[in-house]
mmCIF file with all atom_site columns, C-alpha atoms in Angstrom:
data_model
loop_
_atom_site.group_PDB
_atom_site.id
_atom_site.type_symbol
_atom_site.label_atom_id
_atom_site.label_alt_id
_atom_site.label_comp_id
_atom_site.label_asym_id
_atom_site.label_entity_id
_atom_site.label_seq_id
_atom_site.pdbx_PDB_ins_code
_atom_site.Cartn_x
_atom_site.Cartn_y
_atom_site.Cartn_z
_atom_site.occupancy
_atom_site.B_iso_or_equiv
_atom_site.pdbx_formal_charge
_atom_site.auth_seq_id
_atom_site.auth_comp_id
_atom_site.auth_asym_id
_atom_site.auth_atom_id
_atom_site.pdbx_PDB_model_num
ATOM 1   C CA . GLU A 1 1   ? 7.671  50.086 40.559 1.00 92.00 ? 775 GLU A CA 1
ATOM 2   C CA . ILE A 1 2   ? 9.097  51.281 43.871 1.00 94.00 ? 776 ILE A CA 1
ATOM 3   C CA . VAL A 1 3   ? 8.696  55.038 44.389 1.00 96.00 ? 777 VAL A CA 1
ATOM 4   C CA . LEU A 1 4   ? 11.319 56.773 46.526 1.00 97.00 ? 778 LEU A CA 1
ATOM 5   C CA . THR A 1 5   ? 10.491 60.055 48.268 1.00 98.00 ? 779 THR A CA 1
ATOM 6   C CA . GLN A 1 6   ? 13.355 62.143 49.618 1.00 98.00 ? 780 GLN A CA 1
ATOM 7   C CA . SER A 1 7   ? 13.046 64.853 52.239 1.00 96.00 ? 781 SER A CA 1
ATOM 8   C CA . PRO A 1 8   ? 13.661 67.653 52.675 1.00 97.00 ? 782 PRO A CA 1
ATOM 9   C CA . GLY A 1 9   ? 13.931 69.029 49.166 1.00 97.00 ? 783 GLY A CA 1
ATOM 10  C CA . THR A 1 10  ? 16.558 71.515 50.283 1.00 98.00 ? 784 THR A CA 1
ATOM 11  C CA . LEU A 1 11  ? 18.683 71.577 53.420 1.00 98.00 ? 785 LEU A CA 1
ATOM 12  C CA . SER A 1 12  ? 20.390 74.861 54.325 1.00 97.00 ? 786 SER A CA 1
ATOM 13  C CA . LEU A 1 13  ? 23.280 74.310 56.714 1.00 97.00 ? 787 LEU A CA 1
ATOM 14  C CA . SER A 1 14  ? 26.655 75.747 57.650 1.00 97.00 ? 788 SER A CA 1
ATOM 15  C CA . PRO A 1 15  ? 30.033 73.977 57.396 1.00 97.00 ? 789 PRO A CA 1
ATOM 16  C CA . GLY A 1 16  ? 30.598 71.857 60.472 1.00 97.00 ? 790 GLY A CA 1
ATOM 17  C CA . GLU A 1 17  ? 26.910 71.145 60.994 1.00 97.00 ? 791 GLU A CA 1
ATOM 18  C CA . ARG A 1 18  ? 25.281 67.729 60.814 1.00 98.00 ? 792 ARG A CA 1
ATOM 19  C CA . ALA A 1 19  ? 23.118 66.865 57.818 1.00 98.00 ? 793 ALA A CA 1
ATOM 20  C CA . THR A 1 20  ? 20.349 64.281 57.968 1.00 98.00 ? 794 THR A CA 1
ATOM 21  C CA . LEU A 1 21  ? 18.676 63.262 54.700 1.00 98.00 ? 795 LEU A CA 1
ATOM 22  C CA . SER A 1 22  ? 15.691 60.947 54.453 1.00 98.00 ? 796 SER A CA 1
ATOM 23  C CA . CYS A 1 23  ? 14.583 58.489 51.772 1.00 98.00 ? 797 CYS A CA 1
ATOM 24  C CA . ARG A 1 24  ? 11.253 56.686 52.103 1.00 98.00 ? 798 ARG A CA 1
ATOM 25  C CA . ALA A 1 25  ? 10.161 53.846 49.815 1.00 97.00 ? 799 ALA A CA 1
ATOM 26  C CA . SER A 1 26  ? 6.630  52.987 48.717 1.00 96.00 ? 800 SER A CA 1
ATOM 27  C CA . GLN A 1 27  ? 7.329  49.333 49.544 1.00 95.00 ? 801 GLN A CA 1
ATOM 28  C CA . SER A 1 28  ? 9.987  47.398 51.361 1.00 94.00 ? 802 SER A CA 1
ATOM 29  C CA . ILE A 1 29  ? 13.354 47.310 49.579 1.00 93.00 ? 803 ILE A CA 1
ATOM 30  C CA . SER A 1 30  ? 14.638 43.763 49.337 1.00 80.00 ? 804 SER A CA 1
ATOM 31  C CA . SER A 1 31  ? 17.957 42.925 50.972 1.00 82.00 ? 805 SER A CA 1
ATOM 32  C CA . GLY A 1 32  ? 18.553 46.542 51.861 1.00 88.00 ? 806 GLY A CA 1
ATOM 33  C CA . TYR A 1 33  ? 19.485 47.321 48.267 1.00 95.00 ? 807 TYR A CA 1
ATOM 34  C CA . LEU A 1 34  ? 19.491 51.079 48.810 1.00 97.00 ? 808 LEU A CA 1
ATOM 35  C CA . ALA A 1 35  ? 22.266 53.354 47.544 1.00 97.00 ? 809 ALA A CA 1
ATOM 36  C CA . TRP A 1 36  ? 23.112 57.024 48.021 1.00 98.00 ? 810 TRP A CA 1
ATOM 37  C CA . TYR A 1 37  ? 24.847 59.215 45.451 1.00 98.00 ? 811 TYR A CA 1
ATOM 38  C CA . GLN A 1 38  ? 26.354 62.695 45.528 1.00 98.00 ? 812 GLN A CA 1
ATOM 39  C CA . GLN A 1 39  ? 26.156 64.909 42.456 1.00 98.00 ? 813 GLN A CA 1
ATOM 40  C CA . LYS A 1 40  ? 27.865 68.241 41.940 1.00 97.00 ? 814 LYS A CA 1
ATOM 41  C CA . PRO A 1 41  ? 27.006 70.662 39.102 1.00 96.00 ? 815 PRO A CA 1
ATOM 42  C CA . GLY A 1 42  ? 28.275 69.466 35.746 1.00 95.00 ? 816 GLY A CA 1
ATOM 43  C CA . GLN A 1 43  ? 29.443 66.127 37.147 1.00 97.00 ? 817 GLN A CA 1
ATOM 44  C CA . ALA A 1 44  ? 28.181 62.567 37.085 1.00 98.00 ? 818 ALA A CA 1
ATOM 45  C CA . PRO A 1 45  ? 26.762 61.141 40.299 1.00 98.00 ? 819 PRO A CA 1
ATOM 46  C CA . ARG A 1 46  ? 29.226 59.447 42.631 1.00 98.00 ? 820 ARG A CA 1
ATOM 47  C CA . LEU A 1 47  ? 28.312 56.378 44.664 1.00 98.00 ? 821 LEU A CA 1
ATOM 48  C CA . LEU A 1 48  ? 28.605 57.071 48.400 1.00 98.00 ? 822 LEU A CA 1
ATOM 49  C CA . ILE A 1 49  ? 26.702 54.304 50.159 1.00 98.00 ? 823 ILE A CA 1
ATOM 50  C CA . TYR A 1 50  ? 25.409 50.900 49.075 1.00 97.00 ? 824 TYR A CA 1
ATOM 51  C CA . GLY A 1 51  ? 23.541 48.187 50.916 1.00 95.00 ? 825 GLY A CA 1
ATOM 52  C CA . ALA A 1 52  ? 21.972 51.005 52.964 1.00 96.00 ? 826 ALA A CA 1
ATOM 53  C CA . SER A 1 53  ? 25.030 51.391 55.194 1.00 96.00 ? 827 SER A CA 1
ATOM 54  C CA . SER A 1 54  ? 28.261 50.360 53.451 1.00 97.00 ? 828 SER A CA 1
ATOM 55  C CA . ARG A 1 55  ? 30.563 53.126 52.289 1.00 97.00 ? 829 ARG A CA 1
ATOM 56  C CA . ALA A 1 56  ? 31.895 52.897 48.752 1.00 96.00 ? 830 ALA A CA 1
ATOM 57  C CA . THR A 1 57  ? 35.626 52.914 48.136 1.00 95.00 ? 831 THR A CA 1
ATOM 58  C CA . GLY A 1 58  ? 37.305 56.172 49.142 1.00 96.00 ? 832 GLY A CA 1
ATOM 59  C CA . ILE A 1 59  ? 34.266 57.724 50.807 1.00 97.00 ? 833 ILE A CA 1
ATOM 60  C CA . PRO A 1 60  ? 35.110 59.563 54.053 1.00 97.00 ? 834 PRO A CA 1
ATOM 61  C CA . ASP A 1 61  ? 33.689 58.197 57.276 1.00 96.00 ? 835 ASP A CA 1
ATOM 62  C CA . ARG A 1 62  ? 31.732 61.390 57.952 1.00 98.00 ? 836 ARG A CA 1
ATOM 63  C CA . PHE A 1 63  ? 29.202 59.869 55.511 1.00 98.00 ? 837 PHE A CA 1
ATOM 64  C CA . SER A 1 64  ? 27.041 57.148 57.005 1.00 98.00 ? 838 SER A CA 1
ATOM 65  C CA . GLY A 1 65  ? 23.863 55.390 55.974 1.00 97.00 ? 839 GLY A CA 1
ATOM 66  C CA . SER A 1 66  ? 21.249 53.602 57.993 1.00 96.00 ? 840 SER A CA 1
ATOM 67  C CA . GLY A 1 67  ? 17.772 52.158 57.750 1.00 96.00 ? 841 GLY A CA 1
ATOM 68  C CA . SER A 1 68  ? 15.876 49.148 56.481 1.00 94.00 ? 842 SER A CA 1
ATOM 69  C CA . GLY A 1 69  ? 12.553 48.200 54.987 1.00 94.00 ? 843 GLY A CA 1
ATOM 70  C CA . THR A 1 70  ? 11.066 51.461 53.736 1.00 96.00 ? 844 THR A CA 1
ATOM 71  C CA . ASP A 1 71  ? 12.927 54.143 55.717 1.00 97.00 ? 845 ASP A CA 1
ATOM 72  C CA . PHE A 1 72  ? 16.533 55.094 55.098 1.00 97.00 ? 846 PHE A CA 1
ATOM 73  C CA . THR A 1 73  ? 18.801 57.929 56.211 1.00 98.00 ? 847 THR A CA 1
ATOM 74  C CA . LEU A 1 74  ? 22.046 59.458 54.979 1.00 98.00 ? 848 LEU A CA 1
ATOM 75  C CA . THR A 1 75  ? 23.957 61.367 57.642 1.00 98.00 ? 849 THR A CA 1
ATOM 76  C CA . ILE A 1 76  ? 26.907 63.671 57.092 1.00 98.00 ? 850 ILE A CA 1
ATOM 77  C CA . SER A 1 77  ? 28.363 64.118 60.548 1.00 97.00 ? 851 SER A CA 1
ATOM 78  C CA . SER A 1 78  ? 30.165 67.423 59.982 1.00 97.00 ? 852 SER A CA 1
ATOM 79  C CA . LEU A 1 79  ? 29.734 69.205 56.672 1.00 97.00 ? 853 LEU A CA 1
ATOM 80  C CA . GLU A 1 80  ? 32.846 70.075 54.729 1.00 97.00 ? 854 GLU A CA 1
ATOM 81  C CA . PRO A 1 81  ? 32.754 72.789 52.014 1.00 96.00 ? 855 PRO A CA 1
ATOM 82  C CA . ASP A 1 82  ? 33.068 70.017 49.396 1.00 96.00 ? 856 ASP A CA 1
ATOM 83  C CA . ASP A 1 83  ? 29.876 68.313 50.635 1.00 98.00 ? 857 ASP A CA 1
ATOM 84  C CA . PHE A 1 84  ? 27.448 70.947 49.390 1.00 97.00 ? 858 PHE A CA 1
ATOM 85  C CA . ALA A 1 85  ? 25.762 69.156 46.525 1.00 98.00 ? 859 ALA A CA 1
ATOM 86  C CA . VAL A 1 86  ? 22.637 67.222 45.551 1.00 98.00 ? 860 VAL A CA 1
ATOM 87  C CA . TYR A 1 87  ? 22.119 63.768 47.030 1.00 98.00 ? 861 TYR A CA 1
ATOM 88  C CA . TYR A 1 88  ? 20.019 61.004 45.500 1.00 98.00 ? 862 TYR A CA 1
ATOM 89  C CA . CYS A 1 89  ? 18.883 57.686 46.879 1.00 98.00 ? 863 CYS A CA 1
ATOM 90  C CA . GLN A 1 90  ? 18.269 54.697 44.601 1.00 97.00 ? 864 GLN A CA 1
ATOM 91  C CA . GLN A 1 91  ? 16.822 51.269 45.137 1.00 96.00 ? 865 GLN A CA 1
ATOM 92  C CA . TYR A 1 92  ? 18.686 48.699 43.099 1.00 93.00 ? 866 TYR A CA 1
ATOM 93  C CA . GLY A 1 93  ? 17.018 45.465 44.099 1.00 87.00 ? 867 GLY A CA 1
ATOM 94  C CA . SER A 1 94  ? 14.168 45.404 41.613 1.00 88.00 ? 868 SER A CA 1
ATOM 95  C CA . SER A 1 95  ? 13.480 46.678 38.132 1.00 86.00 ? 869 SER A CA 1
ATOM 96  C CA . PRO A 1 96  ? 13.324 49.542 37.359 1.00 90.00 ? 870 PRO A CA 1
ATOM 97  C CA . GLY A 1 97  ? 16.114 50.871 39.527 1.00 91.00 ? 871 GLY A CA 1
ATOM 98  C CA . THR A 1 98  ? 14.282 53.979 40.672 1.00 95.00 ? 872 THR A CA 1
ATOM 99  C CA . PHE A 1 99  ? 15.836 57.129 42.116 1.00 97.00 ? 873 PHE A CA 1
ATOM 100 C CA . GLY A 1 100 ? 14.483 59.617 44.604 1.00 98.00 ? 874 GLY A CA 1
ATOM 101 C CA . GLN A 1 101 ? 13.969 63.188 43.418 1.00 98.00 ? 875 GLN A CA 1
ATOM 102 C CA . GLY A 1 102 ? 17.049 64.433 45.284 1.00 98.00 ? 876 GLY A CA 1
ATOM 103 C CA . THR A 1 103 ? 17.918 66.605 48.289 1.00 98.00 ? 877 THR A CA 1
ATOM 104 C CA . LYS A 1 104 ? 20.011 69.706 47.753 1.00 98.00 ? 878 LYS A CA 1
ATOM 105 C CA . VAL A 1 105 ? 22.385 70.540 50.599 1.00 98.00 ? 879 VAL A CA 1
ATOM 106 C CA . GLU A 1 106 ? 23.212 74.229 50.316 1.00 97.00 ? 880 GLU A CA 1
ATOM 107 C CA . ILE A 1 107 ? 25.342 76.627 52.302 1.00 94.00 ? 881 ILE A CA 1
ATOM 108 C CA . LYS A 1 108 ? 23.355 78.667 54.794 1.00 92.00 ? 882 LYS A CA 1
ATOM 109 C CA . GLN B 2 1   ? 39.283 50.746 37.958 1.00 86.00 ? 70  GLN B CA 1
ATOM 110 C CA . VAL B 2 2   ? 36.595 50.587 35.306 1.00 91.00 ? 71  VAL B CA 1
ATOM 111 C CA . GLN B 2 3   ? 36.178 53.760 33.253 1.00 96.00 ? 72  GLN B CA 1
ATOM 112 C CA . LEU B 2 4   ? 33.295 54.546 30.925 1.00 97.00 ? 73  LEU B CA 1
ATOM 113 C CA . GLN B 2 5   ? 32.954 57.068 28.108 1.00 98.00 ? 74  GLN B CA 1
ATOM 114 C CA . GLU B 2 6   ? 29.781 57.989 26.231 1.00 98.00 ? 75  GLU B CA 1
ATOM 115 C CA . SER B 2 7   ? 29.875 58.985 22.580 1.00 98.00 ? 76  SER B CA 1
ATOM 116 C CA . GLY B 2 8   ? 27.362 59.861 19.884 1.00 97.00 ? 77  GLY B CA 1
ATOM 117 C CA . PRO B 2 9   ? 25.508 62.756 18.254 1.00 97.00 ? 78  PRO B CA 1
ATOM 118 C CA . GLY B 2 10  ? 24.700 65.710 20.455 1.00 96.00 ? 79  GLY B CA 1
ATOM 119 C CA . LEU B 2 11  ? 21.735 66.713 18.305 1.00 98.00 ? 80  LEU B CA 1
ATOM 120 C CA . VAL B 2 12  ? 18.902 64.482 17.103 1.00 98.00 ? 81  VAL B CA 1
ATOM 121 C CA . LYS B 2 13  ? 15.834 65.507 15.132 1.00 98.00 ? 82  LYS B CA 1
ATOM 122 C CA . PRO B 2 14  ? 12.342 64.795 16.483 1.00 97.00 ? 83  PRO B CA 1
ATOM 123 C CA . SER B 2 15  ? 10.916 61.387 15.501 1.00 97.00 ? 84  SER B CA 1
ATOM 124 C CA . GLN B 2 16  ? 14.402 60.029 14.770 1.00 98.00 ? 85  GLN B CA 1
ATOM 125 C CA . THR B 2 17  ? 16.430 57.485 16.750 1.00 98.00 ? 86  THR B CA 1
ATOM 126 C CA . LEU B 2 18  ? 18.947 58.510 19.393 1.00 98.00 ? 87  LEU B CA 1
ATOM 127 C CA . SER B 2 19  ? 22.016 56.274 19.306 1.00 98.00 ? 88  SER B CA 1
ATOM 128 C CA . LEU B 2 20  ? 24.781 56.320 21.911 1.00 98.00 ? 89  LEU B CA 1
ATOM 129 C CA . ILE B 2 21  ? 27.784 54.111 22.617 1.00 98.00 ? 90  ILE B CA 1
ATOM 130 C CA . CYS B 2 22  ? 29.539 53.552 25.919 1.00 98.00 ? 91  CYS B CA 1
ATOM 131 C CA . THR B 2 23  ? 33.164 52.441 25.684 1.00 98.00 ? 92  THR B CA 1
ATOM 132 C CA . VAL B 2 24  ? 34.551 50.582 28.678 1.00 96.00 ? 93  VAL B CA 1
ATOM 133 C CA . SER B 2 25  ? 38.213 50.627 29.686 1.00 96.00 ? 94  SER B CA 1
ATOM 134 C CA . GLY B 2 26  ? 40.115 49.250 32.647 1.00 92.00 ? 95  GLY B CA 1
ATOM 135 C CA . GLY B 2 27  ? 38.113 46.058 32.650 1.00 89.00 ? 96  GLY B CA 1
ATOM 136 C CA . SER B 2 28  ? 36.355 43.588 30.405 1.00 90.00 ? 97  SER B CA 1
ATOM 137 C CA . ILE B 2 29  ? 32.675 43.970 29.717 1.00 91.00 ? 98  ILE B CA 1
ATOM 138 C CA . SER B 2 30  ? 32.605 40.179 29.504 1.00 88.00 ? 99  SER B CA 1
ATOM 139 C CA . SER B 2 31  ? 33.919 39.622 33.004 1.00 82.00 ? 100 SER B CA 1
ATOM 140 C CA . GLY B 2 32  ? 30.461 38.987 34.422 1.00 75.00 ? 101 GLY B CA 1
ATOM 141 C CA . SER B 2 33  ? 31.092 41.161 37.446 1.00 77.00 ? 102 SER B CA 1
ATOM 142 C CA . TYR B 2 34  ? 28.820 44.018 36.494 1.00 88.00 ? 103 TYR B CA 1
ATOM 143 C CA . TYR B 2 35  ? 25.602 45.024 34.866 1.00 94.00 ? 104 TYR B CA 1
ATOM 144 C CA . TRP B 2 36  ? 25.832 47.829 32.293 1.00 96.00 ? 105 TRP B CA 1
ATOM 145 C CA . SER B 2 37  ? 23.237 50.581 32.514 1.00 96.00 ? 106 SER B CA 1
ATOM 146 C CA . TRP B 2 38  ? 21.991 53.771 30.912 1.00 98.00 ? 107 TRP B CA 1
ATOM 147 C CA . ILE B 2 39  ? 20.594 56.632 33.008 1.00 98.00 ? 108 ILE B CA 1
ATOM 148 C CA . ARG B 2 40  ? 19.476 60.080 31.903 1.00 98.00 ? 109 ARG B CA 1
ATOM 149 C CA . GLN B 2 41  ? 18.960 63.475 33.506 1.00 98.00 ? 110 GLN B CA 1
ATOM 150 C CA . PRO B 2 42  ? 17.026 66.386 31.958 1.00 97.00 ? 111 PRO B CA 1
ATOM 151 C CA . ALA B 2 43  ? 18.502 69.769 32.733 1.00 96.00 ? 112 ALA B CA 1
ATOM 152 C CA . GLY B 2 44  ? 17.780 70.806 36.320 1.00 95.00 ? 113 GLY B CA 1
ATOM 153 C CA . LYS B 2 45  ? 15.927 67.577 37.072 1.00 97.00 ? 114 LYS B CA 1
ATOM 154 C CA . GLY B 2 46  ? 16.546 64.216 38.693 1.00 97.00 ? 115 GLY B CA 1
ATOM 155 C CA . LEU B 2 47  ? 17.927 60.918 37.468 1.00 97.00 ? 116 LEU B CA 1
ATOM 156 C CA . GLU B 2 48  ? 15.908 58.437 35.414 1.00 97.00 ? 117 GLU B CA 1
ATOM 157 C CA . TRP B 2 49  ? 17.070 54.829 35.002 1.00 96.00 ? 118 TRP B CA 1
ATOM 158 C CA . ILE B 2 50  ? 16.602 53.754 31.378 1.00 97.00 ? 119 ILE B CA 1
ATOM 159 C CA . GLY B 2 51  ? 17.739 50.152 31.299 1.00 96.00 ? 120 GLY B CA 1
ATOM 160 C CA . ARG B 2 52  ? 20.571 47.690 31.697 1.00 95.00 ? 121 ARG B CA 1
ATOM 161 C CA . ILE B 2 53  ? 22.231 44.729 30.023 1.00 94.00 ? 122 ILE B CA 1
ATOM 162 C CA . TYR B 2 54  ? 24.246 41.825 31.325 1.00 92.00 ? 123 TYR B CA 1
ATOM 163 C CA . THR B 2 55  ? 27.126 40.134 29.517 1.00 85.00 ? 124 THR B CA 1
ATOM 164 C CA . SER B 2 56  ? 24.799 37.314 28.512 1.00 85.00 ? 125 SER B CA 1
ATOM 165 C CA . GLY B 2 57  ? 22.693 39.837 26.604 1.00 88.00 ? 126 GLY B CA 1
ATOM 166 C CA . SER B 2 58  ? 19.744 39.768 28.990 1.00 92.00 ? 127 SER B CA 1
ATOM 167 C CA . THR B 2 59  ? 18.120 43.168 29.404 1.00 95.00 ? 128 THR B CA 1
ATOM 168 C CA . ASN B 2 60  ? 15.778 45.084 31.663 1.00 94.00 ? 129 ASN B CA 1
ATOM 169 C CA . TYR B 2 61  ? 14.106 48.315 30.648 1.00 96.00 ? 130 TYR B CA 1
ATOM 170 C CA . ASN B 2 62  ? 12.169 51.040 32.417 1.00 95.00 ? 131 ASN B CA 1
ATOM 171 C CA . PRO B 2 63  ? 8.499  50.343 31.591 1.00 95.00 ? 132 PRO B CA 1
ATOM 172 C CA . SER B 2 64  ? 7.993  54.019 30.798 1.00 95.00 ? 133 SER B CA 1
ATOM 173 C CA . LEU B 2 65  ? 10.472 53.740 27.912 1.00 96.00 ? 134 LEU B CA 1
ATOM 174 C CA . LYS B 2 66  ? 10.389 50.046 27.098 1.00 94.00 ? 135 LYS B CA 1
ATOM 175 C CA . SER B 2 67  ? 8.566  50.351 23.770 1.00 95.00 ? 136 SER B CA 1
ATOM 176 C CA . ARG B 2 68  ? 11.251 52.696 22.428 1.00 97.00 ? 137 ARG B CA 1
ATOM 177 C CA . VAL B 2 69  ? 14.503 51.420 23.997 1.00 98.00 ? 138 VAL B CA 1
ATOM 178 C CA . THR B 2 70  ? 17.060 48.875 22.874 1.00 98.00 ? 139 THR B CA 1
ATOM 179 C CA . ILE B 2 71  ? 20.310 48.219 24.737 1.00 97.00 ? 140 ILE B CA 1
ATOM 180 C CA . SER B 2 72  ? 22.910 45.916 23.223 1.00 96.00 ? 141 SER B CA 1
ATOM 181 C CA . VAL B 2 73  ? 26.468 44.840 23.942 1.00 94.00 ? 142 VAL B CA 1
ATOM 182 C CA . ASP B 2 74  ? 29.486 44.330 21.688 1.00 93.00 ? 143 ASP B CA 1
ATOM 183 C CA . THR B 2 75  ? 32.016 42.324 23.681 1.00 91.00 ? 144 THR B CA 1
ATOM 184 C CA . SER B 2 76  ? 34.589 42.404 20.863 1.00 93.00 ? 145 SER B CA 1
ATOM 185 C CA . LYS B 2 77  ? 34.789 46.196 21.172 1.00 95.00 ? 146 LYS B CA 1
ATOM 186 C CA . ASN B 2 78  ? 34.180 46.339 24.939 1.00 95.00 ? 147 ASN B CA 1
ATOM 187 C CA . GLN B 2 79  ? 31.189 48.575 24.296 1.00 96.00 ? 148 GLN B CA 1
ATOM 188 C CA . PHE B 2 80  ? 27.486 48.679 24.945 1.00 96.00 ? 149 PHE B CA 1
ATOM 189 C CA . SER B 2 81  ? 24.954 50.890 23.239 1.00 97.00 ? 150 SER B CA 1
ATOM 190 C CA . LEU B 2 82  ? 21.607 52.631 23.631 1.00 98.00 ? 151 LEU B CA 1
ATOM 191 C CA . LYS B 2 83  ? 19.001 53.228 20.967 1.00 98.00 ? 152 LYS B CA 1
ATOM 192 C CA . LEU B 2 84  ? 15.910 55.314 21.739 1.00 98.00 ? 153 LEU B CA 1
ATOM 193 C CA . SER B 2 85  ? 13.417 55.634 18.908 1.00 97.00 ? 154 SER B CA 1
ATOM 194 C CA . SER B 2 86  ? 10.781 58.230 18.052 1.00 97.00 ? 155 SER B CA 1
ATOM 195 C CA . VAL B 2 87  ? 12.413 60.913 20.186 1.00 98.00 ? 156 VAL B CA 1
ATOM 196 C CA . THR B 2 88  ? 10.727 64.158 21.193 1.00 98.00 ? 157 THR B CA 1
ATOM 197 C CA . ALA B 2 89  ? 11.901 67.254 23.027 1.00 97.00 ? 158 ALA B CA 1
ATOM 198 C CA . ALA B 2 90  ? 11.103 65.440 26.283 1.00 97.00 ? 159 ALA B CA 1
ATOM 199 C CA . ASP B 2 91  ? 14.047 63.117 25.571 1.00 98.00 ? 160 ASP B CA 1
ATOM 200 C CA . THR B 2 92  ? 16.526 66.008 25.727 1.00 98.00 ? 161 THR B CA 1
ATOM 201 C CA . ALA B 2 93  ? 18.855 65.186 28.598 1.00 98.00 ? 162 ALA B CA 1
ATOM 202 C CA . VAL B 2 94  ? 22.348 64.300 29.708 1.00 98.00 ? 163 VAL B CA 1
ATOM 203 C CA . TYR B 2 95  ? 22.736 60.578 29.123 1.00 98.00 ? 164 TYR B CA 1
ATOM 204 C CA . TYR B 2 96  ? 25.052 58.593 31.377 1.00 98.00 ? 165 TYR B CA 1
ATOM 205 C CA . CYS B 2 97  ? 26.336 55.067 31.041 1.00 98.00 ? 166 CYS B CA 1
ATOM 206 C CA . ALA B 2 98  ? 27.215 53.260 34.251 1.00 97.00 ? 167 ALA B CA 1
ATOM 207 C CA . SER B 2 99  ? 28.309 49.892 35.568 1.00 95.00 ? 168 SER B CA 1
ATOM 208 C CA . GLY B 2 100 ? 27.572 48.188 38.820 1.00 93.00 ? 169 GLY B CA 1
ATOM 209 C CA . TYR B 2 101 ? 25.881 45.502 40.834 1.00 90.00 ? 170 TYR B CA 1
ATOM 210 C CA . TYR B 2 102 ? 22.261 44.877 39.826 1.00 87.00 ? 171 TYR B CA 1
ATOM 211 C CA . PHE B 2 103 ? 20.765 48.272 38.988 1.00 88.00 ? 172 PHE B CA 1
ATOM 212 C CA . ARG B 2 104 ? 23.387 50.234 40.915 1.00 92.00 ? 173 ARG B CA 1
ATOM 213 C CA . GLY B 2 105 ? 25.864 52.723 39.454 1.00 94.00 ? 174 GLY B CA 1
ATOM 214 C CA . ASP B 2 106 ? 29.291 52.032 40.910 1.00 94.00 ? 175 ASP B CA 1
ATOM 215 C CA . HIS B 2 107 ? 31.137 53.670 38.031 1.00 96.00 ? 176 HIS B CA 1
ATOM 216 C CA . TRP B 2 108 ? 29.770 56.367 35.732 1.00 98.00 ? 177 TRP B CA 1
ATOM 217 C CA . GLY B 2 109 ? 30.754 57.990 32.478 1.00 98.00 ? 178 GLY B CA 1
ATOM 218 C CA . GLN B 2 110 ? 31.034 61.766 32.356 1.00 98.00 ? 179 GLN B CA 1
ATOM 219 C CA . GLY B 2 111 ? 27.719 62.052 30.529 1.00 98.00 ? 180 GLY B CA 1
ATOM 220 C CA . ILE B 2 112 ? 26.758 63.352 27.095 1.00 98.00 ? 181 ILE B CA 1
ATOM 221 C CA . LEU B 2 113 ? 24.174 66.027 26.385 1.00 98.00 ? 182 LEU B CA 1
ATOM 222 C CA . VAL B 2 114 ? 21.698 65.034 23.712 1.00 98.00 ? 183 VAL B CA 1
ATOM 223 C CA . THR B 2 115 ? 19.341 67.704 22.428 1.00 98.00 ? 184 THR B CA 1
ATOM 224 C CA . VAL B 2 116 ? 16.254 66.816 20.406 1.00 98.00 ? 185 VAL B CA 1
ATOM 225 C CA . SER B 2 117 ? 15.490 69.657 18.040 1.00 97.00 ? 186 SER B CA 1
ATOM 226 C CA . SER B 2 118 ? 14.809 70.269 14.372 1.00 95.00 ? 187 SER B CA 1
#
């Protein structure tokens, strides 16, 4: 089973600032099958990024993903008020499809 | 756009079997484009992938739950289901159904809270 470790646990930033979230895997993720999700309180997760760097349909271009192998990054270039939420990474290339423990992006 | 909706009892007694159904609309579960998954989230905690099924009926389960989980599909009703046996309080969570490529969640249901309590 691939273990994903996200850092930091909480990121305190102001609107307009840049957010950089990290996801590190215990072993290499095949074919870059790494996804990022956003979850707001009381809502289901929403797919943001798949294939490590491809934006899902309707996702603004301020969200970008990068990385390969075992190290991946989600960057939000300029935080909007709607972006304050919890973000999860997931590897979806091998069973079980494990998630990271999440990074909370909160308003400073 | 595919839409998913979970349904089932919100309260299950300890040692009993949790049974949930996910109804799919806006697309056919038989299309072969997606895998159909169950994921859960205890209150205030992270996401746990439970298992998935393909149209052919082939399944994959999380090893931590494998002995207690069964996922099946009913193509005639455009539904797939989750059964989790011998539940305890640790199984209390919001349960989501989702569809997507491989183990990914491209589309999610709104989630259903299932509480295990006597």
